[in-house]
Coordinates of C-alpha atoms in Angstrom, one line a residue:
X1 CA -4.3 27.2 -6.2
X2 CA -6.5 23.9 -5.9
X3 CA -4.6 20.9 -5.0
X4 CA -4.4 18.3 -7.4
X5 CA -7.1 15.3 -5.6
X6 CA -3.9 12.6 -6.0
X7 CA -4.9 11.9 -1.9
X8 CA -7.7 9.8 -3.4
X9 CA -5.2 7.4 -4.2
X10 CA -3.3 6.4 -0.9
X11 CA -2.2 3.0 -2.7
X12 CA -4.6 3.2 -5.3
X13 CA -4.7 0.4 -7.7
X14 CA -5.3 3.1 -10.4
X15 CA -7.6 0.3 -12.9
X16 CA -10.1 0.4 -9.4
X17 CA -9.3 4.5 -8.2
X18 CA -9.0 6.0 -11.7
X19 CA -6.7 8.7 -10.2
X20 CA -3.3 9.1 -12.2
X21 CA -2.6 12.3 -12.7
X22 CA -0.6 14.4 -15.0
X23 CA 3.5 13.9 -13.7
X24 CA 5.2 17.6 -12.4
X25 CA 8.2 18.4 -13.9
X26 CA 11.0 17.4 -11.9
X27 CA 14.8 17.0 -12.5
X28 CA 15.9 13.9 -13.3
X29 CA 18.3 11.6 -10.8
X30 CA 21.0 9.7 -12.2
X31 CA 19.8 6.5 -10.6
X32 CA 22.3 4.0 -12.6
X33 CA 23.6 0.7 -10.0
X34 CA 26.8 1.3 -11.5
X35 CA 27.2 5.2 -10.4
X36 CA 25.5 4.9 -6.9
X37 CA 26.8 1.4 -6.1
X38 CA 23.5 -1.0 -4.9
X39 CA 24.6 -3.3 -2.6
X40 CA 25.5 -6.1 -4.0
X41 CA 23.2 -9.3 -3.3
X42 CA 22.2 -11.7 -6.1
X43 CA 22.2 -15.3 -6.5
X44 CA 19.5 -15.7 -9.7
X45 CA 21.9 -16.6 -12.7
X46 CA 24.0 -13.5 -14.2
X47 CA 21.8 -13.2 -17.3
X48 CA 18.6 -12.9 -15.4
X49 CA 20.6 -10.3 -12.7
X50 CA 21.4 -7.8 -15.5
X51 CA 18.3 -8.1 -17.3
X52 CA 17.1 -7.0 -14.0
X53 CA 19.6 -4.1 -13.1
X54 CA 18.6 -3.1 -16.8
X55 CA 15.3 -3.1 -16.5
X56 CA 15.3 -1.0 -13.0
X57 CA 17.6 1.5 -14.3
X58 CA 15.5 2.0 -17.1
X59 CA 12.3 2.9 -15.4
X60 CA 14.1 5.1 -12.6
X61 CA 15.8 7.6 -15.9
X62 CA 12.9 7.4 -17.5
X63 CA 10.4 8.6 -14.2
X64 CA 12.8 10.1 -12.0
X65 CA 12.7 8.1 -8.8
X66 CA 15.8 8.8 -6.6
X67 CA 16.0 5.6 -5.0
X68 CA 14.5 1.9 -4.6
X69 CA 14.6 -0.7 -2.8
X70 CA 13.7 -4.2 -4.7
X71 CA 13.6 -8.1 -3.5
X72 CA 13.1 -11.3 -5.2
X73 CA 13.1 -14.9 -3.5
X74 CA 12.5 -17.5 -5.3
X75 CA 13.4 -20.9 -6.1
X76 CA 15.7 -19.6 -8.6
X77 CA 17.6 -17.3 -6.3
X78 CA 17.5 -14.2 -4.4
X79 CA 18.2 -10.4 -5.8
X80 CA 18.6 -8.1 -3.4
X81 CA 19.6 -4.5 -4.7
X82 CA 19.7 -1.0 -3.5
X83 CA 19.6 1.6 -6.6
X84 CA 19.9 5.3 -6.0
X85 CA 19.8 8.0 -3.1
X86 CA 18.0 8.3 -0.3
X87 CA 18.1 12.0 -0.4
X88 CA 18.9 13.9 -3.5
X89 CA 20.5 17.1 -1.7
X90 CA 23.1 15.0 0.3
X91 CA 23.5 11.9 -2.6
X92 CA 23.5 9.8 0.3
X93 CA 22.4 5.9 -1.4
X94 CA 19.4 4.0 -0.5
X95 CA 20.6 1.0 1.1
X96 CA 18.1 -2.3 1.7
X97 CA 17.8 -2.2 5.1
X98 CA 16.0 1.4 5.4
X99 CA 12.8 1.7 7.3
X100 CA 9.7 3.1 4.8
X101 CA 6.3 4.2 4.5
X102 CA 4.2 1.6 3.0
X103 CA 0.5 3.8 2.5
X104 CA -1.9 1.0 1.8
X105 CA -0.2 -2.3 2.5
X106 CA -1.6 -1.4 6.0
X107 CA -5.2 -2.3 4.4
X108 CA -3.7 -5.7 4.4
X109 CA -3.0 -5.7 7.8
X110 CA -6.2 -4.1 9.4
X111 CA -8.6 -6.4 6.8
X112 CA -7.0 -10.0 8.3
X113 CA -7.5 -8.3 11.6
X114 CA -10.8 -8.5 10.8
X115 CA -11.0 -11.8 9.2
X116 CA -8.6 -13.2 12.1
X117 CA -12.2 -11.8 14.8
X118 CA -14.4 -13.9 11.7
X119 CA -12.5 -16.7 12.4
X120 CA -13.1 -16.8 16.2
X121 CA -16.9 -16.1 15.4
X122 CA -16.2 -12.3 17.2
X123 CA -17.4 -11.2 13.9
X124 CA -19.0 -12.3 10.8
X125 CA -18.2 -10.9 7.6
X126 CA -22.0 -10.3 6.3
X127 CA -22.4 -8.5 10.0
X128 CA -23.6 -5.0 8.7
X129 CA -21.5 -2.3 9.9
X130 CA -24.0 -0.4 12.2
X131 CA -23.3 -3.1 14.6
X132 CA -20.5 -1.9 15.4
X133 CA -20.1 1.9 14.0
X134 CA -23.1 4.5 14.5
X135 CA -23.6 6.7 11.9
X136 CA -22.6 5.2 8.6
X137 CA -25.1 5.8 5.9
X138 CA -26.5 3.4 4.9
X139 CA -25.4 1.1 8.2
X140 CA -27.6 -1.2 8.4
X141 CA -27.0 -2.3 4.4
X142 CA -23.5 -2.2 4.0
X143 CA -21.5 -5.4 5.3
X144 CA -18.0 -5.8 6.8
X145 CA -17.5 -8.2 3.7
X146 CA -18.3 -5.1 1.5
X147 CA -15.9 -3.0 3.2
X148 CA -12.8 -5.3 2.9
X149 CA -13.4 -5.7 -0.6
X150 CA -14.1 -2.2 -1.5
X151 CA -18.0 -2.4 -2.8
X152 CA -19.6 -0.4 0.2
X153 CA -20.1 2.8 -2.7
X154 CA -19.2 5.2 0.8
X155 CA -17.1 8.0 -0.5
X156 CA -13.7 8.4 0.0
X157 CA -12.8 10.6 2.4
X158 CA -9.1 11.5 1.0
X159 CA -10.9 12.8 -2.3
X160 CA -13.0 15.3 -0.3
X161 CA -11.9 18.9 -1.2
X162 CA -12.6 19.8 2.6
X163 CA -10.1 17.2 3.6
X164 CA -7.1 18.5 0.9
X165 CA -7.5 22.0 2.2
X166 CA -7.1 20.6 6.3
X167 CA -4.7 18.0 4.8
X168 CA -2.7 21.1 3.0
X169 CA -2.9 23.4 5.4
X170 CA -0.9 21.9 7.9
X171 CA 0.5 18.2 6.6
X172 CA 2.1 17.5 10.2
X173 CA -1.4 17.9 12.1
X174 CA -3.2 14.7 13.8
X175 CA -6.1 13.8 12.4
X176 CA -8.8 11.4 14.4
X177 CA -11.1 8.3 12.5
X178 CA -14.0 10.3 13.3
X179 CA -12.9 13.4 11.5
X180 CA -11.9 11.1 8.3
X181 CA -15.3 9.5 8.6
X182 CA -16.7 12.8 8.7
X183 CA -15.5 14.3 5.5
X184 CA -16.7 10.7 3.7
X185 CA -20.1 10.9 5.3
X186 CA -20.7 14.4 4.3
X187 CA -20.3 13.1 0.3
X188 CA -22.8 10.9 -1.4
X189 CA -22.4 7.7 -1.9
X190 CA -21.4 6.7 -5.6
X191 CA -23.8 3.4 -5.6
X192 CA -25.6 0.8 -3.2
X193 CA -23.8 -1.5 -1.2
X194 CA -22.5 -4.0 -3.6
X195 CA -24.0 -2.8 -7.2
X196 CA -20.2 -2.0 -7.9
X197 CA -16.1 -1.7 -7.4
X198 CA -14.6 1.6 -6.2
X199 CA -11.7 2.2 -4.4
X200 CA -12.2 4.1 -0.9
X201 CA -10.2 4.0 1.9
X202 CA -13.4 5.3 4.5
X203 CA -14.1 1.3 3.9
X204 CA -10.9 0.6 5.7
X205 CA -11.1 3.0 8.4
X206 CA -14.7 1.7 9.4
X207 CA -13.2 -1.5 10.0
X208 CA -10.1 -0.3 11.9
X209 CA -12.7 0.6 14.3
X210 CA -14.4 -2.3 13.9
X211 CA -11.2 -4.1 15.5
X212 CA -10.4 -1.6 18.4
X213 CA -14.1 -2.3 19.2
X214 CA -14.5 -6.0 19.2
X215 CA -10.5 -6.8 20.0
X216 CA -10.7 -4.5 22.8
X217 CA -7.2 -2.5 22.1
X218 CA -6.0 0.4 19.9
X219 CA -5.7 -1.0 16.1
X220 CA -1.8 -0.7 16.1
X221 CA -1.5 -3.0 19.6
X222 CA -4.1 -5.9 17.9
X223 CA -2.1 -6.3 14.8
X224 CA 1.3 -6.3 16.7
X225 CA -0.2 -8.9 18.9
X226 CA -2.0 -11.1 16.0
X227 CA -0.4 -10.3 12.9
X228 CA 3.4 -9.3 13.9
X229 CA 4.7 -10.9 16.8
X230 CA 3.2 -14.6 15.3
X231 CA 5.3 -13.9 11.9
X232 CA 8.5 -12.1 14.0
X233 CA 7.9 -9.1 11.9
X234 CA 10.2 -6.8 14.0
X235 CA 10.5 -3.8 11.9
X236 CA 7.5 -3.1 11.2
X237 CA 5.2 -0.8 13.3
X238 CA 1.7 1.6 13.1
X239 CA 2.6 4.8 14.3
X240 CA 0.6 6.7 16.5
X241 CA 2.7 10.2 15.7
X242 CA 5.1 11.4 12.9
X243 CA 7.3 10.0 14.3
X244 CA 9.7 7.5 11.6
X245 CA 12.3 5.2 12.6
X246 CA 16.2 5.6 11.5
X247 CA 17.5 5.0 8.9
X248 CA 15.3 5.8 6.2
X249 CA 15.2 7.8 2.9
X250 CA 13.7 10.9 2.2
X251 CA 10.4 10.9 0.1
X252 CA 9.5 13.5 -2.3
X253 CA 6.3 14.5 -3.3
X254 CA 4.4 16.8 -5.7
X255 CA 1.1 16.4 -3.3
X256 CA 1.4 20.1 -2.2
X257 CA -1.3 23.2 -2.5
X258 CA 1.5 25.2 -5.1
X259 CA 2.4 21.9 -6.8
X260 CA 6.1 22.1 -6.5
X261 CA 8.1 19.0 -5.2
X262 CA 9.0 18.9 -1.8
X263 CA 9.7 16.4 1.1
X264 CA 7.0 14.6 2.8
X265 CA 9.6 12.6 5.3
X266 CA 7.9 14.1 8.3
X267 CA 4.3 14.3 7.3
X268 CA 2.3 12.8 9.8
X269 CA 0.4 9.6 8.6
X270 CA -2.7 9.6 11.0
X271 CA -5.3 11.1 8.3
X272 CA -4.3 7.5 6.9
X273 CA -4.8 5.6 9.4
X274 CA -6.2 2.1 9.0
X275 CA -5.9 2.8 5.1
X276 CA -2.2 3.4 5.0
X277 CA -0.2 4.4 8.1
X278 CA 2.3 2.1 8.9
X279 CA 6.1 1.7 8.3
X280 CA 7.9 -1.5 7.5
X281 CA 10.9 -2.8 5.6
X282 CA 12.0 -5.1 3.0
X283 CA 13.1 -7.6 5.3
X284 CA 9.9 -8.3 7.0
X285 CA 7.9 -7.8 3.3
X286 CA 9.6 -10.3 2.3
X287 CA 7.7 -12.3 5.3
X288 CA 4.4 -10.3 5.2
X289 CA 3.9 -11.4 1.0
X290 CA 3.6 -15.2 1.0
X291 CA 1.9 -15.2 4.8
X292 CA -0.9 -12.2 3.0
X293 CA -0.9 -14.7 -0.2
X294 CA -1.5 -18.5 1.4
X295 CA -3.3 -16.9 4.2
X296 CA -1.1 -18.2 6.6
X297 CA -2.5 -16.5 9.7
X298 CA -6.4 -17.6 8.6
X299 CA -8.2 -20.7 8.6
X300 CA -8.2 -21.9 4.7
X301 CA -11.8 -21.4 4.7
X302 CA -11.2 -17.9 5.4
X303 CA -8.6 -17.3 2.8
X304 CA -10.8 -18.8 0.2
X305 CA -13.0 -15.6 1.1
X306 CA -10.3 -13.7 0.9
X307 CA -9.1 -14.9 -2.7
X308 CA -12.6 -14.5 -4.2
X309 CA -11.9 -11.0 -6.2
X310 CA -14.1 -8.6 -7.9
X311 CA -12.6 -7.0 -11.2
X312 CA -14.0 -3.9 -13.4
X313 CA -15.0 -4.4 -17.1
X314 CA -11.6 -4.7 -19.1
X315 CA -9.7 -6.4 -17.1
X316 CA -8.5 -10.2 -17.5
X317 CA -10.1 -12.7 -15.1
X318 CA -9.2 -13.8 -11.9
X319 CA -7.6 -9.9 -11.9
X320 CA -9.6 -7.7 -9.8
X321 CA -9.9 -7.3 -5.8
X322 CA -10.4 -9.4 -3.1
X323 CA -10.6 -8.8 0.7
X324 CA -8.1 -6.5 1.5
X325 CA -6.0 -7.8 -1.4
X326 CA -5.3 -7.7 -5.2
X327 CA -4.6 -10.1 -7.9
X328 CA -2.7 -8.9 -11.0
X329 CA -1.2 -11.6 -13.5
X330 CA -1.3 -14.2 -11.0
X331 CA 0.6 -11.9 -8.2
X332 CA -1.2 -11.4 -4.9
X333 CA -0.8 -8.6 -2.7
X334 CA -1.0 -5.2 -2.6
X335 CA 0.6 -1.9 -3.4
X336 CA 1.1 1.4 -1.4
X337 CA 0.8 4.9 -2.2
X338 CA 1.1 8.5 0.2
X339 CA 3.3 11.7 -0.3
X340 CA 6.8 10.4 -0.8
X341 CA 6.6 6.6 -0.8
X342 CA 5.4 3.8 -3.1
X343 CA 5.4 0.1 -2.5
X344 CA 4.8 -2.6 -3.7
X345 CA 4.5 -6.6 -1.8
X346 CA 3.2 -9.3 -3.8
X347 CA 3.4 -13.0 -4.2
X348 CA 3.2 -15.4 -6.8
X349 CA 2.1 -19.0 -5.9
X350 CA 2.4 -20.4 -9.3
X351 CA 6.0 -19.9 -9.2
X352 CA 6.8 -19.7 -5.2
X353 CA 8.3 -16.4 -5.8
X354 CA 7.9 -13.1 -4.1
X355 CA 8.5 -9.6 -4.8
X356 CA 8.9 -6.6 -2.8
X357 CA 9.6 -3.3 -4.3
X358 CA 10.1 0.2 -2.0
X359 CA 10.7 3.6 -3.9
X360 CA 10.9 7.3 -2.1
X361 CA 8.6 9.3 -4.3
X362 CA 5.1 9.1 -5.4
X363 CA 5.2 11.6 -8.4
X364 CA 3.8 10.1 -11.4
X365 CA 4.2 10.3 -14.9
X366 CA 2.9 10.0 -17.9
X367 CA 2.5 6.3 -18.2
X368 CA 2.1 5.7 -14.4
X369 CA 2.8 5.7 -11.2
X370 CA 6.4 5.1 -10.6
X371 CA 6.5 1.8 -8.4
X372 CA 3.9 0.3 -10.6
X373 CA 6.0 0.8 -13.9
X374 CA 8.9 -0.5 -11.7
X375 CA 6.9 -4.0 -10.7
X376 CA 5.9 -4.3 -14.7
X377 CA 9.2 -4.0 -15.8
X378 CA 10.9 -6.3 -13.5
X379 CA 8.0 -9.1 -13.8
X380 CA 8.4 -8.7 -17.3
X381 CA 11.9 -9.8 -16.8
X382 CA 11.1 -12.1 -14.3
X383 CA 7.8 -13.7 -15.1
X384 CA 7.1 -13.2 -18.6
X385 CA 3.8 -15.3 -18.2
X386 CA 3.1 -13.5 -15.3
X387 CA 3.2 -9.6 -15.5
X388 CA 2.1 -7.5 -12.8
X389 CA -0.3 -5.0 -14.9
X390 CA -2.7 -1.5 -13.4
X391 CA -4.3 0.1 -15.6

């Protein structure tokens, strides 16, 4: 059986990726607060708080997630809640502190690695990428600036058919940038540098490599040093392995060559490398949102790049994407998408409030993918004037 080509996604804002598929049947988890017990952690006023708890429960019946994770800070409180299990075999609940796989929230990380090398003059953003990697098509055309905000028109590596059957064959294999660059190269490209939008994560490994080059380390050492250890982000890591820190929930997938569910705990992440490898949790999202947002680790010449977004026809201005970031209804950020996680970290300046938002499945549904109906529901709630919308 062909696998369905969902690996296109790996955090895919689906109004950019267009790659929703049709949801797999799968049986439902009771996922109520009251029959799991979240941990208990609210100070926003008690209307607000159950409106919330509503409003999760909701969307977890009505698209099966076992559990999630979701934060709020704000200046009108915090809510902090735990719904669910963390495996659906044991009932064991999710609890907040669990470690996660956060698929393309590592784009985030890898593109201010390469805006931090702008901002020292290493690099510069309209550099084309043949400086630094041989054998892109096109090279000498396509910019680092292109890359970042996803308007190179390389193919995406992940929605290669080549790739699915190495990916399926064995999901716990290493895979190496220059294979993933590899199965992009061989595809054509879907437009010139910069006629267009489309979502790839080839752009993302290109510039991984474009940091281990100019910062002189392996990608996952640079951003510890420049991005993690300058914000105290403790627990959260790029693994170089399978290996995933305790505790943590398992995550559940459909993304399989039969199509049944199964669990993709153990999968090994490398084939998403610079596009969506690393692990994190809600405690140092909650740092990584508003730093990603203000551009707290750039110069605010940079971040003014960074904020400059790109959008498709049909969707509301300023909405579109940036450099390595998104902004939906006035939220900034990103989301995150592989085999058994979603995640979503965004921030909204208008109101000084962020939002972080971990579940342990990717399987979507009719009306979406799972974390993104979760993030519209609860901003709905939340924000009225300012709901977080894909699609």
């Amino acid at each position: 059986m062909t696998p369905r080509p969902v690996f296109a996604a790996l955090a895919a804002i689906s109004v950019l990726a267009g790659c929703a598929g049709p949801a797999d049947e799968v049986e439902t988890v009771t996922s109520s607060s009251s029959s799991t017990g979240p941990e208990p952690a609210a100070t926003m006023g008690a209307d607000l708080t159950g409106r919330l708890d509503d409003a999760v429960d909701r969307v977890m019946s009505e698209t099966a997630i076992p559990g999630a994770i979701v934060g709020i800070w704000g200046p009108d409180g915090e809510y902090v809640r735990a719904f669910g299990v963390a495996d659906t075999k044991t009932r064991d609940p999710m609890k907040t502190g669990f470690y996660s796989r956060i698929g393309s929230l590592t784009k985030t990380f890898t593109v201010t690695a390469v805006l931090q090398l702008a901002d020292q003059g290493k690099v510069g953003l309209d550099d084309p990428i043949a400086d630094y990697v041989d054998g892109v098509p096109r090279g000498r055309e396509i910019t680092l600036r292109q890359l970042a905000g996803m308007r190179s028109g390389l193919a995406n590596y992940t929605a290669n058919p080549e790739f699915e059957h190495a990916m399926f064959a064995d999901a716990r294999r290493p895979f190496t940038p220059q294979e993933l660059l590899g199965y992009a190269f061989s595809q054509p490209a879907s437009f010139a540098p910069g006629d267009g939008l489309q979502y790839s994560n080839t752009n993302t490994v290109l510039l991984g490599l474009v940091v281990e080059k100019v910062g002189g380390r392996p990608l996952g050492e640079f951003i510890a040093e420049h991005i993690l250890a300058p914000l105290q982000m403790t627990d959260t890591l790029f693994p170089t392995d399978s290996a995933f820190p305790k505790p943590h929930a398992e995550g559940y997938t459909t993304q399989t060559a039969e199509g049944g569910e199964t669990t993709a705990t153990d999968w090994n992440p490398s084939w998403a490398w610079a596009a969506g490898a690393m692990i994190s949790t809600l405690d140092d999202l909650r740092i990584w949102a508003p730093a990603l947002a203000t551009g707290r680790l750039l110069t605010r010449q940079m971040q003014e790049q960074r904020l400059q977004t790109v959008g498709t026809p049909g969707m509301p201005a300023p909405d579109g994407y940036g450099l390595g970031l998104f902004e939906l209804g006035g939220w900034i950020g990103h989301n995150g998408s592989l085999p058994g996680y979603q995640t979503v970290a965004v921030y909204l300046p208008e109101k000084q409030t962020t939002l972080v938002i971990l579940i342990n499945t990717d399987i979507s549904v009719e009306k979406g993918e799972p974390a993104t109906l979760l993030a519209t529901a609860i901003t709905t709630e939340l924000t009225p004037d300012h709901v977080y919308r894909l699609g």
